[in-house]
Coordinates of C-alpha atoms in Angstrom, one line a residue:
X28 CA 83.8 10.7 -74.8
X29 CA 84.5 12.3 -78.2
X30 CA 86.9 9.7 -79.6
X31 CA 85.6 8.2 -82.9
X32 CA 88.8 6.7 -84.4
X33 CA 92.5 6.5 -83.7
X34 CA 93.6 9.9 -85.0
X35 CA 95.9 11.7 -82.5
X36 CA 94.3 15.0 -83.3
X37 CA 91.1 13.7 -81.8
X38 CA 92.7 13.4 -78.3
X39 CA 92.0 16.5 -76.1
X40 CA 94.4 16.9 -73.2
X41 CA 94.0 19.3 -70.3
X42 CA 97.4 20.4 -68.6
X43 CA 97.1 21.8 -65.1
X44 CA 100.2 23.5 -63.6
X45 CA 100.7 26.7 -61.6
X46 CA 104.1 27.3 -63.3
X47 CA 103.9 29.1 -66.7
X48 CA 107.1 27.5 -67.9
X49 CA 105.9 24.0 -67.2
X50 CA 102.6 24.7 -69.0
X51 CA 104.5 25.9 -72.0
X52 CA 106.8 22.9 -71.9
X53 CA 104.0 20.4 -71.7
X54 CA 102.0 22.2 -74.4
X55 CA 104.9 22.2 -76.8
X56 CA 105.7 18.5 -76.3
X57 CA 102.1 17.3 -76.6
X58 CA 101.4 19.4 -79.6
X59 CA 104.5 18.0 -81.2
X60 CA 103.0 14.6 -80.6
X61 CA 99.9 15.8 -82.5
X62 CA 97.4 16.2 -79.6
X63 CA 95.0 19.1 -78.9
X64 CA 96.1 20.9 -75.7
X65 CA 94.4 23.2 -73.2
X66 CA 96.0 24.6 -70.1
X67 CA 94.9 25.8 -66.6
X68 CA 97.0 27.7 -64.1
X69 CA 95.2 26.5 -60.9
X70 CA 92.6 24.1 -59.6
X71 CA 89.6 26.4 -59.9
X72 CA 90.4 27.3 -63.6
X73 CA 90.9 23.6 -64.2
X74 CA 87.5 22.7 -62.8
X75 CA 85.8 25.4 -64.9
X76 CA 87.6 24.1 -68.1
X77 CA 86.6 20.6 -67.2
X78 CA 82.9 21.5 -66.8
X79 CA 83.0 23.4 -70.1
X80 CA 84.3 20.5 -72.0
X81 CA 85.5 17.2 -70.4
X82 CA 89.0 16.4 -71.8
X83 CA 90.0 12.9 -72.9
X84 CA 93.1 13.0 -70.7
X85 CA 94.3 15.2 -67.8
X86 CA 97.9 15.9 -66.7
X87 CA 97.6 17.3 -63.2
X88 CA 100.4 19.0 -61.1
X89 CA 100.1 18.0 -57.4
X90 CA 101.6 21.0 -55.6
X91 CA 99.5 24.1 -56.4
X92 CA 98.4 27.1 -54.2
X93 CA 94.9 27.0 -52.9
X94 CA 93.5 23.7 -54.1
X95 CA 96.1 21.0 -54.7
X96 CA 96.0 18.4 -57.5
X97 CA 94.6 15.7 -55.3
X98 CA 91.6 17.7 -54.3
X99 CA 91.0 18.8 -58.0
X100 CA 91.1 15.2 -59.2
X101 CA 88.7 14.1 -56.5
X102 CA 86.2 16.8 -57.6
X103 CA 86.6 15.8 -61.2
X104 CA 86.0 12.2 -60.4
X105 CA 82.9 13.0 -58.3
X106 CA 81.3 15.1 -61.1
X107 CA 81.7 12.6 -63.9
X108 CA 80.7 9.0 -63.7
X109 CA 82.7 7.7 -66.7
X110 CA 86.4 6.9 -66.6
X111 CA 89.1 9.0 -68.3
X112 CA 92.9 8.9 -67.6
X113 CA 94.6 11.3 -65.2
X114 CA 98.4 11.5 -64.9
X115 CA 99.8 13.2 -61.8
X116 CA 103.2 15.0 -62.1
X117 CA 105.2 15.9 -59.0
X118 CA 108.8 16.5 -57.8
X119 CA 108.0 14.4 -54.7
X120 CA 109.1 10.8 -55.3
X121 CA 108.0 9.3 -52.0
X122 CA 105.9 6.1 -52.2
X123 CA 103.4 7.7 -49.8
X124 CA 102.8 10.5 -52.2
X125 CA 102.3 8.2 -55.1
X126 CA 99.8 6.1 -53.1
X127 CA 97.9 9.3 -52.1
X128 CA 97.6 10.3 -55.8
X129 CA 96.3 6.9 -56.9
X130 CA 93.8 6.9 -54.0
X131 CA 92.6 10.4 -55.1
X132 CA 91.7 9.0 -58.5
X133 CA 94.9 9.2 -60.5
X134 CA 95.9 6.5 -63.0
X135 CA 99.6 7.1 -63.3
X136 CA 102.4 9.2 -61.7
X137 CA 105.3 11.0 -63.4
X138 CA 108.2 12.6 -61.6
X139 CA 109.8 15.9 -62.6
X140 CA 111.7 16.6 -64.7
X141 CA 109.5 15.1 -67.4
X142 CA 111.3 13.3 -70.3
X143 CA 109.7 13.6 -73.7
X144 CA 109.9 9.9 -74.6
X145 CA 108.5 8.8 -71.2
X146 CA 105.5 11.3 -71.5
X147 CA 104.9 10.2 -75.1
X148 CA 104.8 6.5 -74.1
X149 CA 102.4 7.2 -71.2
X150 CA 100.0 9.2 -73.3
X151 CA 100.2 6.7 -76.2
X152 CA 99.3 3.9 -73.8
X153 CA 96.3 5.8 -72.4
X154 CA 95.2 6.7 -75.9
X155 CA 95.0 3.1 -76.9
X156 CA 93.0 2.4 -73.8
X157 CA 90.6 5.2 -74.7
X158 CA 90.1 3.8 -78.2
X159 CA 89.5 0.4 -76.8
X160 CA 87.0 1.8 -74.2
X161 CA 85.2 3.7 -76.9
X162 CA 84.9 0.5 -79.0
X163 CA 83.6 -1.4 -76.0
X164 CA 81.0 1.3 -75.3
X165 CA 80.0 1.3 -79.0
X166 CA 79.6 -2.5 -78.9
X167 CA 77.6 -2.2 -75.7
X168 CA 75.3 0.3 -77.3
X169 CA 74.9 -1.9 -80.3
X170 CA 74.1 -4.9 -78.0
X171 CA 71.5 -2.8 -76.1
X172 CA 69.9 -1.7 -79.3
X173 CA 69.9 -5.2 -80.6
X174 CA 68.4 -6.4 -77.4
X175 CA 65.6 -3.8 -77.6
X176 CA 65.0 -4.7 -81.2
X177 CA 65.0 -8.4 -80.5
X178 CA 62.5 -8.0 -77.7
X179 CA 60.3 -5.8 -79.8
X180 CA 60.5 -8.2 -82.8
X181 CA 60.1 -11.2 -80.4
X182 CA 56.9 -9.7 -78.9
X183 CA 55.6 -8.9 -82.4
X184 CA 56.4 -12.4 -83.6
X185 CA 54.8 -14.0 -80.5
X186 CA 51.7 -11.9 -81.0
X187 CA 51.7 -12.9 -84.7
X188 CA 52.2 -16.6 -83.9
X189 CA 49.4 -16.5 -81.3
X190 CA 47.0 -14.8 -83.7
X191 CA 47.9 -17.1 -86.6
X192 CA 47.6 -20.3 -84.6
X193 CA 44.5 -19.1 -82.9
X194 CA 45.6 -20.8 -79.7
X195 CA 44.2 -17.9 -77.6
X196 CA 40.8 -18.3 -79.2
X197 CA 40.2 -22.0 -79.4
X198 CA 37.8 -23.4 -76.8
X199 CA 35.7 -26.5 -76.6
X200 CA 34.2 -28.1 -73.4
X201 CA 35.4 -31.6 -74.5
X202 CA 39.0 -30.6 -74.9
X203 CA 41.8 -29.7 -72.4
X204 CA 45.4 -29.1 -73.3
X205 CA 48.8 -28.3 -71.7
X206 CA 51.8 -26.8 -73.5
X207 CA 55.3 -25.8 -72.4
X208 CA 58.0 -24.7 -74.8
X209 CA 61.7 -25.2 -74.6
X210 CA 62.2 -21.6 -75.7
X211 CA 60.0 -18.5 -76.2
X212 CA 58.4 -20.0 -79.3
X213 CA 57.0 -23.5 -79.5
X214 CA 57.4 -25.9 -82.4
X215 CA 54.4 -27.8 -81.1
X216 CA 50.9 -26.8 -82.3
X217 CA 47.5 -27.7 -81.0
X218 CA 44.3 -26.8 -82.9
X219 CA 40.7 -27.9 -82.7
X220 CA 37.4 -26.8 -84.2
X221 CA 34.0 -28.0 -85.1
X222 CA 32.6 -28.8 -88.5
X223 CA 29.1 -27.5 -89.5
X224 CA 27.6 -30.9 -88.6
X225 CA 29.3 -30.7 -85.2
X226 CA 32.1 -33.2 -85.7
X227 CA 35.2 -32.3 -83.6
X228 CA 38.4 -32.0 -85.5
X229 CA 41.7 -31.9 -83.7
X230 CA 45.3 -31.5 -84.7
X231 CA 48.6 -31.9 -82.8
X232 CA 51.7 -31.0 -84.8
X233 CA 55.3 -31.3 -83.8
X234 CA 58.0 -29.6 -86.0
X235 CA 61.5 -30.9 -85.8
X236 CA 63.7 -28.9 -83.3
X237 CA 62.4 -26.0 -81.3
X238 CA 62.5 -22.2 -81.1
X239 CA 61.4 -19.7 -83.7
X240 CA 62.5 -21.7 -86.7
X241 CA 60.5 -24.7 -85.5
X242 CA 57.5 -22.5 -84.7
X243 CA 57.5 -21.0 -88.1
X244 CA 57.4 -24.5 -89.6
X245 CA 53.9 -25.2 -88.2
X246 CA 52.3 -22.0 -89.6
X247 CA 51.4 -23.6 -93.0
X248 CA 49.2 -26.2 -91.1
X249 CA 46.8 -23.7 -89.4
X250 CA 45.1 -22.2 -92.4
X251 CA 44.0 -25.3 -94.2
X252 CA 43.0 -27.0 -90.9
X253 CA 40.7 -24.2 -89.8
X254 CA 39.3 -23.2 -93.1
X255 CA 38.6 -26.8 -94.3
X256 CA 37.2 -27.8 -90.9
X257 CA 34.7 -24.9 -91.0
X258 CA 33.7 -26.0 -94.5
X259 CA 33.1 -29.5 -93.3
X260 CA 36.0 -31.3 -95.1
X261 CA 37.0 -34.8 -93.9
X262 CA 40.4 -35.2 -92.3
X263 CA 41.6 -37.2 -95.3
X264 CA 41.2 -34.0 -97.5
X265 CA 42.7 -31.8 -94.7
X266 CA 45.7 -34.1 -94.4
X267 CA 46.3 -34.0 -98.1
X268 CA 46.0 -30.2 -98.2
X269 CA 48.4 -29.7 -95.2
X270 CA 50.9 -32.0 -96.8
X271 CA 50.9 -29.9 -99.9
X272 CA 51.3 -26.7 -97.9
X273 CA 54.3 -28.1 -96.0
X274 CA 55.9 -29.3 -99.3
X275 CA 55.2 -25.9 -101.0
X276 CA 56.2 -23.5 -98.2
X277 CA 58.8 -25.2 -96.1
X278 CA 62.4 -25.5 -97.3
X279 CA 63.8 -29.0 -97.4
X280 CA 64.5 -31.0 -95.3
X281 CA 61.8 -29.5 -93.0
X282 CA 58.9 -31.8 -92.1
X283 CA 56.2 -31.9 -89.5
X284 CA 54.9 -34.9 -87.5
X285 CA 51.2 -34.6 -86.9
X286 CA 48.1 -36.2 -85.4
X287 CA 44.8 -35.4 -87.2
X288 CA 41.6 -36.6 -85.5
X289 CA 37.9 -36.5 -86.3
X290 CA 35.4 -37.4 -83.6
X291 CA 31.7 -37.9 -84.4
X292 CA 29.8 -37.9 -81.2
X293 CA 26.6 -39.1 -82.9
X294 CA 28.1 -42.3 -84.3
X295 CA 30.7 -42.6 -81.5
X296 CA 33.5 -43.0 -84.1
X297 CA 37.0 -41.7 -83.9
X298 CA 39.2 -41.3 -87.0
X299 CA 42.9 -40.8 -86.5
X300 CA 45.7 -40.0 -89.0
X301 CA 49.0 -40.4 -87.3
X302 CA 52.2 -39.3 -89.2
X303 CA 55.3 -39.6 -87.0
X304 CA 53.8 -38.8 -83.6
X305 CA 53.6 -41.0 -80.5
X306 CA 50.5 -43.2 -80.4
X307 CA 47.2 -41.5 -79.5
X308 CA 45.6 -43.5 -76.7
X309 CA 41.9 -44.1 -76.3
X310 CA 41.4 -44.5 -72.5
X311 CA 38.5 -45.6 -70.4
X312 CA 36.8 -42.9 -68.2
X313 CA 39.4 -42.8 -65.4
X314 CA 42.4 -43.5 -67.6
X315 CA 43.3 -46.8 -66.0
X316 CA 42.8 -48.9 -69.2
X317 CA 44.1 -48.3 -72.7
X318 CA 41.2 -49.3 -75.0
X319 CA 43.1 -48.7 -78.3
X320 CA 46.5 -47.3 -79.5
X321 CA 46.4 -45.2 -82.7
X322 CA 50.1 -45.9 -83.7
X323 CA 51.8 -44.0 -86.5
X324 CA 51.3 -45.6 -89.8
X325 CA 52.4 -42.7 -92.0
X326 CA 55.4 -40.6 -92.6
X327 CA 55.3 -37.0 -91.3
X328 CA 53.7 -34.2 -93.3
X329 CA 56.0 -32.8 -96.1
X330 CA 58.0 -36.0 -96.7
X331 CA 56.0 -37.5 -99.5
X332 CA 54.8 -35.8 -102.7
X333 CA 51.0 -35.4 -103.2
X334 CA 51.0 -38.4 -105.5
X335 CA 52.7 -40.6 -102.9
X336 CA 50.8 -39.3 -99.9
X337 CA 48.5 -41.7 -98.1
X338 CA 45.7 -40.0 -96.2
X339 CA 43.5 -42.9 -95.1
X340 CA 42.8 -42.6 -91.4
X341 CA 42.4 -45.4 -88.8
X342 CA 38.8 -45.7 -87.6
X343 CA 37.6 -46.9 -84.2
X344 CA 34.1 -47.2 -82.8
X345 CA 33.6 -46.4 -79.1
X346 CA 30.0 -47.6 -79.0
X347 CA 28.5 -46.7 -75.5
X348 CA 31.7 -46.4 -73.5
X349 CA 32.7 -43.2 -71.8
X350 CA 36.2 -42.6 -73.0
X351 CA 39.1 -40.2 -73.3
X352 CA 41.6 -39.6 -76.2
X353 CA 45.1 -38.7 -75.1
X354 CA 47.5 -37.1 -77.5
X355 CA 51.1 -36.2 -76.7
X356 CA 54.0 -34.7 -78.6
X357 CA 57.3 -36.6 -78.3
X358 CA 58.6 -33.8 -76.0
X359 CA 56.0 -34.8 -73.4
X360 CA 57.4 -38.3 -73.4
X361 CA 61.1 -37.3 -73.4
X362 CA 61.2 -35.5 -70.1
X363 CA 63.9 -37.1 -67.8
X364 CA 62.8 -39.0 -64.7
X365 CA 65.1 -40.4 -62.0
X366 CA 67.4 -42.2 -62.5
X367 CA 67.9 -40.7 -65.9
X368 CA 65.2 -42.6 -67.9
X369 CA 62.6 -41.2 -70.3
X370 CA 59.0 -41.2 -69.2
X371 CA 56.6 -43.2 -71.5
X372 CA 52.8 -43.5 -71.9
X373 CA 52.5 -46.3 -69.4
X374 CA 54.6 -44.5 -66.8
X375 CA 52.8 -41.3 -67.4
X376 CA 49.4 -42.9 -66.8
X377 CA 50.7 -44.9 -63.8
X378 CA 51.9 -41.8 -62.1
X379 CA 48.7 -40.0 -62.9
X380 CA 46.7 -42.7 -61.2
X381 CA 48.6 -41.9 -58.0
X382 CA 47.3 -38.3 -58.0
X383 CA 44.4 -38.5 -55.6
X384 CA 41.3 -36.4 -55.9
X385 CA 42.3 -34.9 -59.3
X386 CA 40.7 -35.3 -62.6
X387 CA 42.5 -37.3 -65.3
X388 CA 43.7 -34.2 -67.1
X389 CA 44.9 -32.5 -63.9
X390 CA 46.7 -35.6 -62.9
X391 CA 48.5 -35.9 -66.2
X392 CA 49.5 -32.2 -66.1
X393 CA 50.6 -32.5 -62.5
X394 CA 52.9 -35.4 -63.4
X395 CA 54.6 -33.4 -66.2
X396 CA 54.9 -30.3 -64.1
X397 CA 56.4 -32.3 -61.2
X398 CA 59.0 -33.9 -63.5
X399 CA 59.9 -30.5 -65.1
X400 CA 60.1 -28.8 -61.6
X401 CA 59.5 -25.4 -63.2
X402 CA 62.4 -25.7 -65.6
X403 CA 62.1 -25.4 -69.4
X404 CA 62.0 -28.8 -71.1
X405 CA 64.6 -30.0 -73.5
X406 CA 62.0 -30.2 -76.2
X407 CA 58.6 -28.6 -76.6
X408 CA 55.8 -30.3 -74.6
X409 CA 52.2 -30.6 -75.8
X410 CA 49.5 -32.8 -74.3
X411 CA 45.8 -32.8 -75.3
X412 CA 43.0 -34.8 -73.7
X413 CA 39.5 -35.1 -75.3
X414 CA 36.5 -36.4 -73.4
X415 CA 34.1 -38.7 -75.3
X416 CA 30.9 -38.7 -73.1
X417 CA 28.9 -41.9 -73.0
X418 CA 26.0 -42.2 -75.4
X419 CA 22.7 -41.2 -73.8
X420 CA 20.0 -43.8 -74.4
X421 CA 16.9 -42.2 -76.0
X422 CA 13.3 -43.3 -76.5
X423 CA 12.5 -44.9 -79.9
X424 CA 10.7 -41.7 -81.0
X425 CA 12.3 -38.7 -79.2
X426 CA 10.1 -35.8 -78.3
X427 CA 11.4 -33.6 -81.2
X428 CA 10.3 -36.2 -83.7
X429 CA 6.8 -36.5 -82.3
X430 CA 5.7 -33.0 -83.4
X431 CA 5.8 -33.8 -87.2
X432 CA 5.4 -37.1 -89.0
X433 CA 7.2 -37.7 -92.3
X434 CA 5.2 -38.9 -95.3
X435 CA 5.3 -39.6 -99.0
X436 CA 2.2 -37.4 -99.7
X437 CA 2.6 -34.9 -102.5
X438 CA 1.4 -31.4 -102.1
X439 CA -2.2 -30.6 -103.1
X440 CA -3.1 -28.4 -106.0
X441 CA -4.2 -25.7 -103.6
X442 CA -0.8 -25.8 -101.9
X443 CA 1.0 -25.6 -105.3
X444 CA -1.1 -22.7 -106.4
X445 CA -0.3 -20.7 -103.3
X446 CA 3.4 -20.4 -104.1
X447 CA 5.2 -18.9 -107.1
X448 CA 8.8 -19.8 -108.0
X449 CA 11.6 -17.3 -107.5
X450 CA 14.4 -19.3 -108.8
X451 CA 15.4 -22.9 -109.7
X452 CA 18.7 -24.6 -110.4
X453 CA 19.9 -28.2 -110.5
X454 CA 23.2 -30.2 -110.3
X455 CA 24.0 -33.6 -111.8
X456 CA 26.9 -35.6 -110.3
X457 CA 28.3 -38.5 -112.2
X458 CA 30.1 -41.5 -110.8
X459 CA 33.5 -39.8 -111.5
X460 CA 32.5 -36.7 -109.6
X461 CA 31.0 -38.8 -106.7
X462 CA 34.3 -40.6 -106.3
X463 CA 36.3 -37.3 -106.0
X464 CA 33.8 -35.0 -104.4
X465 CA 34.0 -33.9 -100.8
X466 CA 30.3 -33.9 -100.3
X467 CA 30.0 -31.9 -97.0
X468 CA 32.0 -28.8 -98.1
X469 CA 30.3 -28.9 -101.5
X470 CA 26.9 -28.8 -99.9
X471 CA 28.0 -26.2 -97.5
X472 CA 29.1 -24.0 -100.4
X473 CA 25.6 -24.3 -101.9
X474 CA 24.0 -23.6 -98.5
X475 CA 26.2 -20.5 -98.0
X476 CA 25.1 -19.1 -101.4
X477 CA 21.5 -19.8 -100.6
X478 CA 21.6 -18.5 -97.0
X479 CA 23.7 -15.5 -97.7
X480 CA 27.0 -16.8 -96.3
X481 CA 25.6 -18.4 -93.1
X482 CA 27.1 -21.8 -92.3
X483 CA 24.7 -22.7 -89.5
X484 CA 21.0 -23.7 -89.5
X485 CA 19.2 -26.8 -90.7
X486 CA 19.8 -26.4 -94.4
X487 CA 23.3 -27.8 -94.2
X488 CA 22.3 -30.8 -92.1
X489 CA 19.3 -31.6 -94.4
X490 CA 21.4 -31.5 -97.5
X491 CA 24.2 -33.5 -95.9
X492 CA 21.8 -36.2 -94.7
X493 CA 20.0 -36.4 -98.0
X494 CA 23.3 -36.6 -100.0
X495 CA 24.8 -39.3 -97.7
X496 CA 21.5 -41.3 -98.0
X497 CA 21.6 -41.1 -101.8
X498 CA 25.2 -42.0 -102.1
X499 CA 25.6 -44.6 -99.4
X500 CA 22.3 -46.5 -99.8
X501 CA 21.1 -45.5 -103.3
X502 CA 24.3 -45.7 -105.3
X503 CA 26.6 -47.8 -103.1
X504 CA 23.9 -50.1 -101.8
X505 CA 25.1 -50.0 -98.2
X506 CA 22.9 -51.4 -95.4
X507 CA 22.7 -49.2 -92.4
X508 CA 22.0 -52.2 -90.2
X509 CA 25.7 -53.0 -90.4
X510 CA 26.3 -50.2 -87.9
X511 CA 24.5 -52.1 -85.2
X512 CA 27.2 -54.7 -84.8
X513 CA 30.0 -54.1 -82.1
X514 CA 32.5 -53.4 -84.9
X515 CA 29.9 -52.3 -87.4
X516 CA 31.0 -48.7 -87.9
X517 CA 34.5 -49.9 -89.0
X518 CA 33.0 -52.4 -91.4
X519 CA 30.5 -49.9 -92.7
X520 CA 33.2 -47.3 -93.5
X521 CA 35.6 -49.9 -94.9
X522 CA 32.9 -51.2 -97.2
X523 CA 31.9 -47.7 -98.2
X524 CA 35.5 -46.9 -99.1
X525 CA 35.9 -50.0 -101.2
X526 CA 32.7 -49.6 -103.1
X527 CA 33.3 -45.9 -103.8
X528 CA 36.7 -46.7 -105.2
X529 CA 35.2 -49.3 -107.5
X530 CA 32.3 -47.1 -108.6
X531 CA 31.9 -46.9 -112.4
X532 CA 28.3 -46.0 -112.9
X533 CA 25.6 -44.1 -111.1
X534 CA 24.5 -40.5 -110.7
X535 CA 22.8 -38.2 -108.2
X536 CA 20.6 -35.3 -109.3
X537 CA 20.1 -32.4 -106.9
X538 CA 17.6 -29.6 -107.6
X539 CA 16.9 -26.5 -105.5
X540 CA 13.8 -24.4 -106.0
X541 CA 12.8 -21.3 -104.0
X542 CA 9.2 -20.4 -103.7
X543 CA 7.2 -17.7 -102.0
X544 CA 3.6 -17.0 -101.1
X545 CA 2.0 -14.0 -99.6
X546 CA 3.7 -14.5 -96.2
X547 CA 6.0 -17.5 -96.5
X548 CA 9.2 -18.4 -98.3
X549 CA 10.3 -22.0 -98.7
X550 CA 13.1 -24.0 -100.3
X551 CA 12.4 -27.3 -102.1
X552 CA 15.4 -29.7 -102.1
X553 CA 15.1 -32.7 -104.4
X554 CA 17.5 -35.6 -104.5
X555 CA 17.2 -38.4 -107.0
X556 CA 19.7 -41.2 -107.4
X557 CA 20.1 -44.0 -110.0
X558 CA 19.9 -46.7 -107.3
X559 CA 17.2 -49.3 -106.8
X560 CA 15.5 -47.4 -104.0
X561 CA 14.2 -48.8 -100.7
X562 CA 10.9 -49.7 -99.0
X563 CA 10.2 -46.3 -97.4
X564 CA 6.6 -47.4 -96.6
X565 CA 7.8 -50.1 -94.2
X566 CA 10.4 -47.8 -92.7
X567 CA 7.7 -45.2 -92.0
X568 CA 5.7 -47.8 -90.1
X569 CA 8.7 -48.8 -88.0
X570 CA 9.1 -45.5 -86.2
X571 CA 8.9 -47.2 -82.9
X572 CA 11.9 -49.5 -83.6
X573 CA 14.5 -50.1 -80.8
X574 CA 16.3 -47.0 -79.9
X575 CA 19.8 -48.4 -80.1
X576 CA 19.4 -49.1 -83.8
X577 CA 21.4 -46.6 -85.8
X578 CA 19.8 -47.2 -89.2
X579 CA 16.7 -45.3 -90.3
X580 CA 16.9 -42.6 -87.7
X581 CA 18.3 -40.1 -90.2
X582 CA 14.9 -39.9 -91.9
X583 CA 13.1 -39.2 -88.7
X584 CA 15.7 -36.5 -87.9
X585 CA 15.1 -34.9 -91.3
X586 CA 11.3 -34.9 -90.7
X587 CA 11.8 -32.9 -87.5
X588 CA 13.6 -30.1 -89.4
X589 CA 11.6 -30.0 -92.6
X590 CA 8.1 -28.7 -93.3
X591 CA 7.5 -31.9 -95.1
X592 CA 9.5 -34.9 -96.4
X593 CA 8.2 -36.6 -99.5
X594 CA 9.5 -39.9 -101.0
X595 CA 8.4 -40.9 -104.5
X596 CA 8.4 -43.9 -106.8
X597 CA 10.8 -46.7 -105.5
X598 CA 12.3 -44.4 -102.8
X599 CA 15.2 -43.1 -104.9
X600 CA 13.7 -39.7 -105.2
X601 CA 12.9 -37.5 -102.2
X602 CA 11.8 -33.9 -101.8
X603 CA 12.4 -31.9 -98.6
X604 CA 10.6 -28.6 -98.0
X605 CA 12.2 -26.1 -95.7
X606 CA 10.6 -22.9 -94.6
X607 CA 13.2 -20.0 -94.7

């Protein structure tokens, strides 16, 4: 169709009549009305004219020699799929004739003789319909184009969101998760990664609402979580950084409820920061008993300013139990169950226990899927289950400790002479810096510079262990035997936090020296603290102490990774030598 606006000159009309006088009469009247007019003397000429250029409107005489008007119209309709108005004209006024014309494809019927005003009214009516049809077709094209663009943009946005949240790349044998969004995009976010010292960090975030707007709100959380976890930051620092990101990047009043978790398999401790999410549940091995509820004690991320924000996590020690940590967004606990009630943690676990021969995670997922029945939930659903395997009892002196004994013997003159120094630098940390410093990422940064950007290997673990020993035992005076009590880990960390907050004096000196000989390169790492030291001689003699004791074992671990481990003086100075 060629109509672009309502100008009459744009309407092209084809008049078909075998009488010259009638063609002239119609042509004169229509031109007077302002329309473009073409004429045809018979059906064959009309069909040729129609194929050459389809008119906007056809006025068709019925009685013509050879091919009558009904047959011509049927051929026109058959050759063109889109509608255009056709008006039959005839001297035959019988109802049967009119019905035959309408069945052939006509839209109206005029009887001869034709009156100017009647013809004008008919044509004007169809002109308005043509304009409306053109507008509808334009809108339809716009909608189709919009639909195509929306799908393309949606696919690109989905790919971007998947890449940015790294959901398609995260994987950990201890973690299983289930997600189902209310729309294409989910406002729930799951993330987990390992620190350089193998602590497992997890995050479950739930932005208000759902859909693309909600999904965009969780983007500021991913970058600090992954980057800071890979650098070894504690979840307290990660929570502060994410809160700042949400405040800086999201328009008010957007906020994000979140669960941040740090699991240390070695010490069997779980740290949880809960800001506005349903409680995280620590369950026994089969999920039949709730060992602890990590309830929300904080406001969601983005609500408080950095100065007001409280990042202290809740700490729980699992000791030797085999356990599971269950985390759910509120969408997982807001699915409707008959007779119109909301499911809760207890109901979810009860129904999961009824799922025979399924694992705990599969049982929980089966319950949620059965409730949803394949439908989209009213809110985004996210569920995450983390397995905490039971502690494996070990011998007092594990096999990897037996190969090398630690000592306080200094190197001989011959050993010193065999090496020459390549470089040497030192760092002095005061009490003020120790209170504010995130030790693990700080040491990792040093390790990366020394090892050419690598974040793995023994160097990080050695420096981390030496720093924690110097700070916790040398400066803060903490006794590792506290950890042996059933609730010892909680008491240990609480005491550590209190003493570090009150720290006014004390310092730790760290010195790194790289040496090389004809065929060996080694790194000397020296830590010296201002504390009173400890009886390292008696500790060296107690290598066969009970295996369940947690204190003292860090020194034996260091000795297994170092070429030598040398304590000096009162024990406040230690040198570790690492071959590189």
